[in-house]
Amino acid sequence: MSKRVAGIDVGKQELAVSVARGPVRRFPNTEAGRTAVLAWVQGQAVTHMVCEATGGYERGLVQRIRGTDLAVTVAHPPKVRAFARAVGQGAKTDPLDAQILAHYGEVFELPVETAQEEASAEVRALLGRRQQLLDQRTQEQNRLEKGLQGRVKKSCQRHLAWLDKELEQLEEEYQQALQAKPELAERAALYQSVRGVGRLTAATLLAYVPELGQGSGKALTALGGLVPWAQDSGTHRGYRAIRGGRGLVRRALYMAALSVIRTDTDLGRFYRGLRRRGKPGKVALVAVMRKLLLRLHAIARRGTPWVPEGAPAS
């Protein structure tokens, strides 16, 4: 079946929808409006719907689409904007954005939101909230270090105490959300069979890398922002550096790698071998992060826990 794409520009109050880059129809971003969108596009023989991540306003629509036989992709806004410029569309309005999203979906093979992503949505939301509170905690600590006095200092300390309590509560809640979904709990246990991968890293991978176990390892390391990009031109050979990808995933793998390089495991020995050969510490650490991610990818694909070198066969 050929692909017929509907692009949806999602706003706080309105949805602008274009099917196959055709005329745009507008619907309210309400439960009734989303129902009307689905009824309309299904009558247009649409097979795939594309919208952008908008900070949460798209969630209600995406959840409704997942309950149908339509494929849905939440596109990365900077990539869509770059595509618009590449095809000569410099202007930006809601109708134009809907048509560009439809065009974007026609040109590229896009990842489809999966059932696993739906299952991990609550975990992802809780981890997102946790990160917000951690950011606030860092801000308050920075304020305290700048010599606050009197009641302002006490207010800051009270807020820090509340943040610490709330973070403890969120630790329990994201674990409860994991255990409530047997498929997520099983996969989290598989990930934690790897030395250095704790509860938080496993939950982060489940929430933000549903692609683990699917596709190629190279594509996966690019998603994690762990691919060193070339900077070459002519005879010039530039410095290769990692960039992009999913920041929370890279942060979780960084902490896991810091833990594992101190151990007498194959990854710890691998890190120390790179350092002996003169590799800078951060370059060696990123190499460990890459190996760790690929190991987790293999575990997710096989569905069996990691067996360390030298462990007796069961």
mmCIF file of C-alpha atoms in Angstrom:
data_model
loop_
_atom_site.group_PDB
_atom_site.id
_atom_site.type_symbol
_atom_site.label_atom_id
_atom_site.label_comp_id
_atom_site.label_asym_id
_atom_site.label_seq_id
_atom_site.Cartn_x
_atom_site.Cartn_y
_atom_site.Cartn_z
ATOM 1 C CA MET A 1 0.000 0.000 0.000
ATOM 2 C CA SER A 2 1.378 3.442 -0.877
ATOM 3 C CA LYS A 3 1.894 5.909 1.929
ATOM 4 C CA ARG A 4 -0.639 8.714 2.269
ATOM 5 C CA VAL A 5 0.397 11.165 4.966
ATOM 6 C CA ALA A 6 -1.520 13.700 7.050
ATOM 7 C CA GLY A 7 0.541 16.492 8.593
ATOM 8 C CA ILE A 8 -0.823 18.009 11.807
ATOM 9 C CA ASP A 9 0.364 21.298 13.249
ATOM 10 C CA VAL A 10 -0.513 21.083 16.946
ATOM 11 C CA GLY A 11 -1.281 24.227 18.908
ATOM 12 C CA LYS A 12 -2.559 24.749 22.419
ATOM 13 C CA GLN A 13 -6.088 25.400 21.176
ATOM 14 C CA GLU A 14 -6.158 24.228 17.572
ATOM 15 C CA LEU A 15 -5.070 21.429 15.219
ATOM 16 C CA ALA A 16 -4.293 22.339 11.595
ATOM 17 C CA VAL A 17 -4.429 19.231 9.364
ATOM 18 C CA SER A 18 -3.276 18.740 5.776
ATOM 19 C CA VAL A 19 -3.684 15.444 3.915
ATOM 20 C CA ALA A 20 -1.122 14.819 1.153
ATOM 21 C CA ARG A 21 -0.143 18.542 1.249
ATOM 22 C CA GLY A 22 -3.693 19.488 0.299
ATOM 23 C CA PRO A 23 -5.917 22.257 1.732
ATOM 24 C CA VAL A 24 -5.750 22.656 5.508
ATOM 25 C CA ARG A 25 -8.672 22.009 7.830
ATOM 26 C CA ARG A 26 -8.743 23.252 11.423
ATOM 27 C CA PHE A 27 -10.095 21.453 14.470
ATOM 28 C CA PRO A 28 -10.127 22.381 18.168
ATOM 29 C CA ASN A 29 -7.468 20.619 20.243
ATOM 30 C CA THR A 30 -10.081 19.009 22.464
ATOM 31 C CA GLU A 31 -11.354 15.466 22.850
ATOM 32 C CA ALA A 32 -14.196 16.171 20.412
ATOM 33 C CA GLY A 33 -11.794 17.869 17.984
ATOM 34 C CA ARG A 34 -9.378 14.906 18.009
ATOM 35 C CA THR A 35 -12.275 12.537 17.331
ATOM 36 C CA ALA A 36 -13.282 14.716 14.361
ATOM 37 C CA VAL A 37 -9.686 14.718 13.036
ATOM 38 C CA LEU A 38 -9.548 10.923 13.095
ATOM 39 C CA ALA A 39 -12.921 10.555 11.418
ATOM 40 C CA TRP A 40 -11.880 12.988 8.664
ATOM 41 C CA VAL A 41 -8.443 11.521 7.901
ATOM 42 C CA GLN A 42 -9.753 7.952 7.903
ATOM 43 C CA GLY A 43 -12.200 9.052 5.223
ATOM 44 C CA GLN A 44 -9.209 10.366 3.237
ATOM 45 C CA ALA A 45 -7.456 6.952 3.134
ATOM 46 C CA VAL A 46 -4.577 8.261 5.285
ATOM 47 C CA THR A 47 -2.031 5.647 6.394
ATOM 48 C CA HIS A 48 0.419 7.765 8.425
ATOM 49 C CA MET A 49 0.062 10.887 10.576
ATOM 50 C CA VAL A 50 2.943 13.213 11.450
ATOM 51 C CA CYS A 51 3.048 15.957 14.076
ATOM 52 C CA GLU A 52 5.819 17.719 15.977
ATOM 53 C CA ALA A 53 6.762 17.513 19.630
ATOM 54 C CA THR A 54 5.198 20.634 21.151
ATOM 55 C CA GLY A 55 6.011 20.318 24.827
ATOM 56 C CA GLY A 56 2.975 18.169 25.575
ATOM 57 C CA TYR A 57 0.093 19.645 23.559
ATOM 58 C CA GLU A 58 0.401 16.731 21.118
ATOM 59 C CA ARG A 59 0.008 13.995 23.755
ATOM 60 C CA GLY A 60 -3.786 13.741 23.695
ATOM 61 C CA LEU A 61 -3.830 13.452 19.913
ATOM 62 C CA VAL A 62 -1.018 10.881 19.756
ATOM 63 C CA GLN A 63 -2.718 8.759 22.400
ATOM 64 C CA ARG A 64 -5.945 8.759 20.366
ATOM 65 C CA ILE A 65 -4.137 7.841 17.139
ATOM 66 C CA ARG A 66 -2.400 4.899 18.850
ATOM 67 C CA GLY A 67 -5.836 3.391 19.449
ATOM 68 C CA THR A 68 -6.467 3.174 15.682
ATOM 69 C CA ASP A 69 -4.834 1.328 12.760
ATOM 70 C CA LEU A 70 -3.036 4.535 11.703
ATOM 71 C CA ALA A 71 0.721 4.928 12.099
ATOM 72 C CA VAL A 72 1.864 8.060 13.944
ATOM 73 C CA THR A 73 5.239 9.789 14.214
ATOM 74 C CA VAL A 74 6.162 12.650 16.552
ATOM 75 C CA ALA A 75 8.860 14.483 14.571
ATOM 76 C CA HIS A 76 11.794 16.444 15.986
ATOM 77 C CA PRO A 77 11.019 20.172 15.356
ATOM 78 C CA PRO A 78 14.567 21.266 14.328
ATOM 79 C CA LYS A 79 14.668 18.504 11.696
ATOM 80 C CA VAL A 80 11.300 19.558 10.280
ATOM 81 C CA ARG A 81 12.400 23.212 10.223
ATOM 82 C CA ALA A 82 15.647 22.282 8.438
ATOM 83 C CA PHE A 83 13.605 20.290 5.900
ATOM 84 C CA ALA A 84 11.305 23.281 5.330
ATOM 85 C CA ARG A 85 14.291 25.518 4.591
ATOM 86 C CA ALA A 86 15.785 22.852 2.300
ATOM 87 C CA VAL A 87 12.632 22.800 0.152
ATOM 88 C CA GLY A 88 12.536 26.602 0.035
ATOM 89 C CA GLN A 89 9.774 27.181 2.597
ATOM 90 C CA GLY A 90 11.021 30.056 4.713
ATOM 91 C CA ALA A 91 7.637 31.293 5.946
ATOM 92 C CA LYS A 92 6.059 29.743 9.029
ATOM 93 C CA THR A 93 2.314 29.617 9.644
ATOM 94 C CA ASP A 94 0.077 26.883 11.034
ATOM 95 C CA PRO A 95 -1.317 25.861 7.586
ATOM 96 C CA LEU A 96 2.164 25.893 6.008
ATOM 97 C CA ASP A 97 3.547 23.859 8.907
ATOM 98 C CA ALA A 98 0.826 21.215 8.446
ATOM 99 C CA GLN A 99 1.663 20.921 4.739
ATOM 100 C CA ILE A 100 5.400 20.743 5.451
ATOM 101 C CA LEU A 101 4.809 17.952 7.970
ATOM 102 C CA ALA A 102 2.824 16.017 5.355
ATOM 103 C CA HIS A 103 5.657 16.553 2.831
ATOM 104 C CA TYR A 104 8.247 15.506 5.445
ATOM 105 C CA GLY A 105 6.335 12.285 6.092
ATOM 106 C CA GLU A 106 6.149 11.521 2.360
ATOM 107 C CA VAL A 107 9.882 11.998 1.780
ATOM 108 C CA PHE A 108 11.316 10.133 4.784
ATOM 109 C CA GLU A 109 10.809 6.688 6.268
ATOM 110 C CA LEU A 110 9.777 7.733 9.755
ATOM 111 C CA PRO A 111 9.793 5.733 12.991
ATOM 112 C CA VAL A 112 6.339 4.768 14.193
ATOM 113 C CA GLU A 113 5.207 5.223 17.795
ATOM 114 C CA THR A 114 5.066 1.695 19.198
ATOM 115 C CA ALA A 115 3.026 -0.108 21.842
ATOM 116 C CA GLN A 116 6.124 -0.167 24.050
ATOM 117 C CA GLU A 117 6.330 3.630 23.879
ATOM 118 C CA GLU A 118 2.712 3.805 25.019
ATOM 119 C CA ALA A 119 3.447 1.384 27.881
ATOM 120 C CA SER A 120 6.442 3.474 28.996
ATOM 121 C CA ALA A 121 4.668 6.857 28.658
ATOM 122 C CA GLU A 122 3.973 7.147 32.405
ATOM 123 C CA VAL A 123 7.573 6.241 33.287
ATOM 124 C CA ARG A 124 8.799 8.843 30.795
ATOM 125 C CA ALA A 125 6.511 11.495 32.297
ATOM 126 C CA LEU A 126 7.692 10.711 35.840
ATOM 127 C CA LEU A 127 11.364 10.801 34.822
ATOM 128 C CA GLY A 128 10.741 14.093 33.030
ATOM 129 C CA ARG A 129 9.210 15.498 36.212
ATOM 130 C CA ARG A 130 12.176 14.177 38.211
ATOM 131 C CA GLN A 131 14.568 16.033 35.907
ATOM 132 C CA GLN A 132 12.573 19.262 36.312
ATOM 133 C CA LEU A 133 12.866 19.015 40.095
ATOM 134 C CA LEU A 134 16.583 18.193 39.886
ATOM 135 C CA ASP A 135 17.082 21.325 37.789
ATOM 136 C CA GLN A 136 15.216 23.381 40.401
ATOM 137 C CA ARG A 137 17.310 21.819 43.153
ATOM 138 C CA THR A 138 20.518 22.811 41.375
ATOM 139 C CA GLN A 139 19.241 26.379 40.989
ATOM 140 C CA GLU A 140 18.372 26.636 44.694
ATOM 141 C CA GLN A 141 21.753 25.220 45.740
ATOM 142 C CA ASN A 142 23.485 27.751 43.505
ATOM 143 C CA ARG A 143 21.517 30.542 45.187
ATOM 144 C CA LEU A 144 22.532 29.337 48.650
ATOM 145 C CA GLU A 145 26.189 29.378 47.618
ATOM 146 C CA LYS A 146 25.885 33.076 46.777
ATOM 147 C CA GLY A 147 25.469 34.106 50.399
ATOM 148 C CA LEU A 148 21.718 34.426 50.929
ATOM 149 C CA GLN A 149 20.794 35.763 54.363
ATOM 150 C CA GLY A 150 17.851 35.825 56.763
ATOM 151 C CA ARG A 151 14.383 34.855 55.613
ATOM 152 C CA VAL A 152 15.376 34.480 51.987
ATOM 153 C CA LYS A 153 17.946 31.860 52.984
ATOM 154 C CA LYS A 154 15.353 30.041 55.120
ATOM 155 C CA SER A 155 12.883 30.051 52.223
ATOM 156 C CA CYS A 156 15.522 28.538 49.962
ATOM 157 C CA GLN A 157 16.317 25.851 52.547
ATOM 158 C CA ARG A 158 12.615 25.007 52.974
ATOM 159 C CA HIS A 159 12.250 24.645 49.218
ATOM 160 C CA LEU A 160 15.306 22.372 49.058
ATOM 161 C CA ALA A 161 13.876 20.185 51.831
ATOM 162 C CA TRP A 162 10.571 19.928 49.928
ATOM 163 C CA LEU A 163 12.401 19.095 46.675
ATOM 164 C CA ASP A 164 14.366 16.320 48.383
ATOM 165 C CA LYS A 165 11.135 14.789 49.724
ATOM 166 C CA GLU A 166 9.410 15.050 46.366
ATOM 167 C CA LEU A 167 12.380 13.465 44.592
ATOM 168 C CA GLU A 168 12.245 10.544 47.036
ATOM 169 C CA GLN A 169 8.541 10.139 46.258
ATOM 170 C CA LEU A 170 9.178 10.204 42.504
ATOM 171 C CA GLU A 171 11.864 7.506 42.902
ATOM 172 C CA GLU A 172 9.173 5.241 44.347
ATOM 173 C CA GLU A 173 6.554 6.239 41.783
ATOM 174 C CA TYR A 174 8.553 5.588 38.622
ATOM 175 C CA GLN A 175 9.511 2.160 40.021
ATOM 176 C CA GLN A 176 5.846 1.442 40.778
ATOM 177 C CA ALA A 177 4.941 2.477 37.219
ATOM 178 C CA LEU A 178 7.566 0.053 35.892
ATOM 179 C CA GLN A 179 6.370 -2.842 38.052
ATOM 180 C CA ALA A 180 2.760 -2.213 37.003
ATOM 181 C CA LYS A 181 3.680 -3.227 33.419
ATOM 182 C CA PRO A 182 5.083 -6.790 33.395
ATOM 183 C CA GLU A 183 6.800 -6.333 30.012
ATOM 184 C CA LEU A 184 8.611 -3.227 31.288
ATOM 185 C CA ALA A 185 9.562 -4.839 34.606
ATOM 186 C CA GLU A 186 10.991 -7.862 32.763
ATOM 187 C CA ARG A 187 13.026 -5.700 30.395
ATOM 188 C CA ALA A 188 14.293 -3.515 33.259
ATOM 189 C CA ALA A 189 15.557 -6.662 35.007
ATOM 190 C CA LEU A 190 17.355 -7.711 31.809
ATOM 191 C CA TYR A 191 19.107 -4.333 31.547
ATOM 192 C CA GLN A 192 20.152 -4.460 35.202
ATOM 193 C CA SER A 193 21.933 -7.767 34.585
ATOM 194 C CA VAL A 194 24.729 -5.604 33.075
ATOM 195 C CA ARG A 195 27.257 -4.334 35.623
ATOM 196 C CA GLY A 196 26.889 -0.564 36.100
ATOM 197 C CA VAL A 197 23.237 -0.381 34.988
ATOM 198 C CA GLY A 198 21.043 0.485 37.956
ATOM 199 C CA ARG A 199 17.336 1.148 38.387
ATOM 200 C CA LEU A 200 17.447 4.709 37.107
ATOM 201 C CA THR A 201 19.515 3.877 34.008
ATOM 202 C CA ALA A 202 17.226 0.941 33.182
ATOM 203 C CA ALA A 203 14.117 3.106 33.579
ATOM 204 C CA THR A 204 15.655 5.872 31.429
ATOM 205 C CA LEU A 205 16.447 3.403 28.646
ATOM 206 C CA LEU A 206 12.915 1.995 28.739
ATOM 207 C CA ALA A 207 11.376 5.455 28.668
ATOM 208 C CA TYR A 208 13.609 7.145 26.105
ATOM 209 C CA VAL A 209 15.082 4.358 23.927
ATOM 210 C CA PRO A 210 12.191 2.062 22.940
ATOM 211 C CA GLU A 211 14.295 1.263 19.833
ATOM 212 C CA LEU A 212 16.638 -0.938 21.910
ATOM 213 C CA GLY A 213 16.626 -4.406 20.368
ATOM 214 C CA GLN A 214 15.427 -3.145 16.976
ATOM 215 C CA GLY A 215 17.337 -2.006 13.902
ATOM 216 C CA SER A 216 21.088 -1.528 13.609
ATOM 217 C CA GLY A 217 23.569 -0.752 16.360
ATOM 218 C CA LYS A 218 24.958 2.152 14.331
ATOM 219 C CA ALA A 219 21.559 3.858 14.185
ATOM 220 C CA LEU A 220 21.113 3.268 17.898
ATOM 221 C CA THR A 221 24.428 4.897 18.843
ATOM 222 C CA ALA A 222 23.437 7.902 16.711
ATOM 223 C CA LEU A 223 20.154 8.150 18.660
ATOM 224 C CA GLY A 224 22.183 8.205 21.866
ATOM 225 C CA GLY A 225 24.454 10.937 20.490
ATOM 226 C CA LEU A 226 27.513 8.669 20.762
ATOM 227 C CA VAL A 227 28.715 8.732 17.140
ATOM 228 C CA PRO A 228 31.908 10.762 16.534
ATOM 229 C CA TRP A 229 31.073 12.929 13.505
ATOM 230 C CA ALA A 230 33.778 13.605 10.932
ATOM 231 C CA GLN A 231 34.858 17.201 10.256
ATOM 232 C CA ASP A 232 36.906 16.648 7.065
ATOM 233 C CA SER A 233 37.254 18.795 3.961
ATOM 234 C CA GLY A 234 39.816 18.204 1.246
ATOM 235 C CA THR A 235 43.133 17.414 2.891
ATOM 236 C CA HIS A 236 41.960 18.795 6.236
ATOM 237 C CA ARG A 237 41.118 16.209 8.893
ATOM 238 C CA GLY A 238 39.165 17.846 11.687
ATOM 239 C CA TYR A 239 38.547 16.777 15.260
ATOM 240 C CA ARG A 240 35.808 14.178 15.566
ATOM 241 C CA ALA A 241 33.270 14.867 18.271
ATOM 242 C CA ILE A 242 29.921 13.472 19.396
ATOM 243 C CA ARG A 243 26.847 15.681 19.224
ATOM 244 C CA GLY A 244 23.063 15.601 19.137
ATOM 245 C CA GLY A 245 21.044 12.586 20.189
ATOM 246 C CA ARG A 246 18.962 12.154 23.311
ATOM 247 C CA GLY A 247 20.573 14.026 26.160
ATOM 248 C CA LEU A 248 18.933 12.177 29.052
ATOM 249 C CA VAL A 249 20.015 8.842 27.594
ATOM 250 C CA ARG A 250 23.595 10.022 27.138
ATOM 251 C CA ARG A 251 23.638 11.307 30.729
ATOM 252 C CA ALA A 252 22.371 7.978 32.083
ATOM 253 C CA LEU A 253 24.962 6.014 30.084
ATOM 254 C CA TYR A 254 27.689 8.406 31.247
ATOM 255 C CA MET A 255 26.892 7.692 34.899
ATOM 256 C CA ALA A 256 26.732 3.939 34.212
ATOM 257 C CA ALA A 257 30.094 4.074 32.404
ATOM 258 C CA LEU A 258 31.683 6.007 35.290
ATOM 259 C CA SER A 259 30.589 3.202 37.585
ATOM 260 C CA VAL A 260 31.743 0.320 35.401
ATOM 261 C CA ILE A 261 35.226 1.623 34.486
ATOM 262 C CA ARG A 262 36.268 1.289 38.155
ATOM 263 C CA THR A 263 35.564 -2.440 38.132
ATOM 264 C CA ASP A 264 37.638 -5.412 37.029
ATOM 265 C CA THR A 265 35.234 -6.278 34.213
ATOM 266 C CA ASP A 266 35.852 -6.451 30.472
ATOM 267 C CA LEU A 267 34.592 -2.851 30.104
ATOM 268 C CA GLY A 268 36.806 -1.636 32.938
ATOM 269 C CA ARG A 269 39.813 -3.330 31.325
ATOM 270 C CA PHE A 270 38.798 -1.953 27.925
ATOM 271 C CA TYR A 271 38.777 1.595 29.338
ATOM 272 C CA ARG A 272 42.159 1.216 30.998
ATOM 273 C CA GLY A 273 43.611 -0.275 27.813
ATOM 274 C CA LEU A 274 42.484 2.769 25.827
ATOM 275 C CA ARG A 275 44.020 5.095 28.403
ATOM 276 C CA ARG A 276 47.336 3.212 28.277
ATOM 277 C CA ARG A 277 47.347 3.685 24.518
ATOM 278 C CA GLY A 278 47.101 7.437 25.019
ATOM 279 C CA LYS A 279 43.400 8.045 24.438
ATOM 280 C CA PRO A 280 42.021 11.049 26.382
ATOM 281 C CA GLY A 281 39.806 10.139 29.344
ATOM 282 C CA LYS A 282 36.579 11.422 27.811
ATOM 283 C CA VAL A 283 37.244 9.691 24.482
ATOM 284 C CA ALA A 284 37.803 6.390 26.300
ATOM 285 C CA LEU A 285 34.676 6.956 28.417
ATOM 286 C CA VAL A 286 32.507 7.581 25.342
ATOM 287 C CA ALA A 287 33.867 4.354 23.828
ATOM 288 C CA VAL A 288 32.713 2.509 26.974
ATOM 289 C CA MET A 289 29.306 4.186 26.743
ATOM 290 C CA ARG A 290 28.992 2.991 23.149
ATOM 291 C CA LYS A 291 29.935 -0.589 24.073
ATOM 292 C CA LEU A 292 27.492 -0.487 26.985
ATOM 293 C CA LEU A 293 24.636 0.662 24.748
ATOM 294 C CA LEU A 294 25.393 -2.012 22.136
ATOM 295 C CA ARG A 295 25.510 -4.652 24.867
ATOM 296 C CA LEU A 296 22.076 -3.563 26.092
ATOM 297 C CA HIS A 297 20.857 -3.599 22.477
ATOM 298 C CA ALA A 298 21.964 -7.247 22.149
ATOM 299 C CA ILE A 299 20.276 -8.159 25.433
ATOM 300 C CA ALA A 300 16.998 -6.541 24.350
ATOM 301 C CA ARG A 301 17.155 -8.359 21.019
ATOM 302 C CA ARG A 302 17.835 -11.788 22.576
ATOM 303 C CA GLY A 303 15.598 -11.346 25.588
ATOM 304 C CA THR A 304 18.141 -13.015 27.877
ATOM 305 C CA PRO A 305 20.242 -11.492 30.683
ATOM 306 C CA TRP A 306 23.920 -10.664 30.295
ATOM 307 C CA VAL A 307 26.349 -13.397 31.339
ATOM 308 C CA PRO A 308 29.732 -11.953 32.369
ATOM 309 C CA GLU A 309 32.982 -13.429 31.068
ATOM 310 C CA GLY A 310 34.061 -16.463 33.060
ATOM 311 C CA ALA A 311 30.610 -17.006 34.628
ATOM 312 C CA PRO A 312 29.629 -20.687 34.840
ATOM 313 C CA ALA A 313 27.053 -21.766 32.278
ATOM 314 C CA SER A 314 23.643 -22.530 33.741
#
